[in-house]
Every structure is written in C-alpha cells, then in structure tokens.
Short mmCIF file of C-alpha atoms in Angstrom, two decimals:
data_model
loop_
_atom_site.label_atom_id
_atom_site.label_comp_id
_atom_site.label_asym_id
_atom_site.label_seq_id
_atom_site.Cartn_x
_atom_site.Cartn_y
_atom_site.Cartn_z
CA MET A 1 55.20 153.54 -26.28
CA SER A 2 54.59 153.40 -29.89
CA ILE A 3 55.49 156.79 -32.34
CA ILE A 4 51.78 157.51 -32.77
CA GLU A 5 51.43 157.99 -28.63
CA GLU A 6 54.24 160.22 -28.60
CA MET A 7 53.21 162.52 -31.08
CA THR A 8 49.83 162.96 -29.66
CA GLN A 9 51.65 163.25 -25.60
CA ALA A 10 53.86 165.53 -26.63
CA HIS A 11 51.24 167.51 -29.16
CA SER A 12 49.12 168.15 -26.40
CA GLU A 13 52.36 168.73 -23.41
CA TYR A 14 53.31 171.37 -26.99
CA ILE A 15 49.64 172.98 -26.21
CA ARG A 16 49.33 173.02 -22.45
CA GLU A 17 52.82 174.66 -22.47
CA HIS A 18 52.76 177.02 -25.11
CA GLY A 19 48.85 178.02 -25.67
CA TYR A 20 48.67 177.42 -29.08
CA ASN A 21 49.21 174.68 -32.16
CA PRO A 22 52.72 173.70 -33.46
CA ASN A 23 52.90 174.25 -36.83
CA VAL A 24 56.01 171.58 -37.41
CA ALA A 25 57.35 167.61 -36.43
CA TYR A 26 60.92 167.18 -37.15
CA VAL A 27 60.93 163.70 -37.82
CA LYS A 28 63.15 161.00 -39.19
CA VAL A 29 62.24 159.05 -42.43
CA ARG A 30 62.73 155.60 -44.53
CA TRP A 31 62.35 156.27 -47.98
CA LYS A 32 60.39 153.71 -49.98
CA SER A 33 63.03 153.92 -52.87
CA ASP A 34 65.94 151.87 -50.87
CA GLN A 35 63.64 151.32 -47.58
CA GLU A 36 66.85 153.21 -45.37
CA GLU A 37 66.07 155.62 -43.03
CA SER A 38 67.13 159.14 -43.67
CA ASP A 39 70.54 160.28 -40.98
CA ASN A 40 68.72 163.50 -41.98
CA THR A 41 66.07 165.73 -39.46
CA GLU A 42 63.19 166.19 -41.98
CA ALA A 43 60.50 168.96 -41.10
CA ILE A 44 57.30 168.43 -41.64
CA ALA A 45 54.47 171.72 -41.69
CA ILE A 46 51.29 170.98 -39.71
CA ASP A 47 49.48 173.67 -40.23
CA GLY A 48 50.01 177.41 -41.43
CA VAL A 49 53.29 177.19 -42.41
CA ASP A 50 54.43 179.38 -45.48
CA ALA A 51 55.47 179.43 -48.76
CA ILE A 52 58.76 181.49 -47.81
CA HIS A 53 60.18 178.35 -45.74
CA ASP A 54 60.00 175.57 -48.75
CA GLU A 55 63.27 174.57 -48.60
CA ASP A 56 62.89 173.50 -45.45
CA ILE A 57 60.15 171.48 -45.80
CA LEU A 58 59.65 168.27 -47.01
CA PHE A 59 55.99 167.93 -46.44
CA TYR A 60 52.77 169.59 -45.67
CA CYS A 61 50.07 168.01 -43.71
CA ASN A 62 46.86 169.99 -42.39
CA SER A 63 47.27 167.90 -39.03
CA LEU A 64 48.09 166.53 -36.88
CA GLN A 65 45.70 163.35 -38.34
CA GLY A 66 47.81 163.55 -41.46
CA LEU A 67 51.20 163.58 -39.41
CA ILE A 68 50.39 160.43 -38.24
CA GLY A 69 48.92 159.08 -41.49
CA LEU A 70 52.66 159.12 -42.81
CA THR A 71 53.61 156.89 -39.71
CA THR A 72 52.03 153.96 -41.74
CA GLU A 73 53.10 152.94 -45.08
CA GLY A 74 51.30 152.88 -47.88
CA PRO A 75 50.53 154.27 -51.60
CA GLY A 76 50.02 157.56 -51.53
CA GLU A 77 53.92 159.04 -50.66
CA ASP A 78 57.84 157.72 -51.08
CA PHE A 79 58.62 157.93 -47.01
CA THR A 80 57.23 156.53 -43.95
CA VAL A 81 57.79 158.45 -40.72
CA THR A 82 59.85 156.25 -38.26
CA THR A 83 61.14 158.16 -35.68
CA PHE A 84 59.04 161.44 -34.09
CA ILE A 85 61.80 164.29 -32.31
CA GLY A 86 59.35 167.27 -31.82
CA PHE A 87 57.25 170.16 -32.60
CA GLU A 88 57.82 173.51 -32.94
CA ASN A 89 55.93 176.70 -34.35
CA ILE A 90 57.68 178.74 -37.08
CA GLU A 91 56.66 182.05 -38.45
#
C-alpha cells in the first residue's frame, strides 16, 4: 500500500470513528538538504490548529490533499513526507 493510500484510508477511518476530521498528522520526513530521514516524528497541521502549538508543528497545510502533496519531491518545501504514522486532533 502506498503512503497516499495509507493516509486516505486512515483519514476515512478517523472520521468514521470520531465523527470529525483530524487536524494533525504524525509523519517521518526526509530532509532535502542531506537526503537523510529524520529520526523524529514530526507533526503536520492539516486543519485548524491554534498558534499555541507552533513549537510542536513542523508545517501547516489546509487539507488532506495538502498533506498528500508533501509526499512528492517538489521545489517548494525543505522536506518530503516519507512515512505516515497516524492522525490526531489537538486543541
């Protein structure tokens, strides 16, 4: 199963279980500067996360599609999402 399929399936399951969208995804990333995968689990906000969580969030995007877009190498960001861990909703 591809990372995109994993994210899409887990997103649907999260909504089914909780009745609302998650607002954070936990992932592993590969940094473009050195092509090394991070040992840390990174949090990416996907919807409606307050600025009080800035120190915990690596990146903000607006939707599941925005998160999926981070799985492909492109000129925009300093990293590529390589591993999906899970979703959560933080307040």
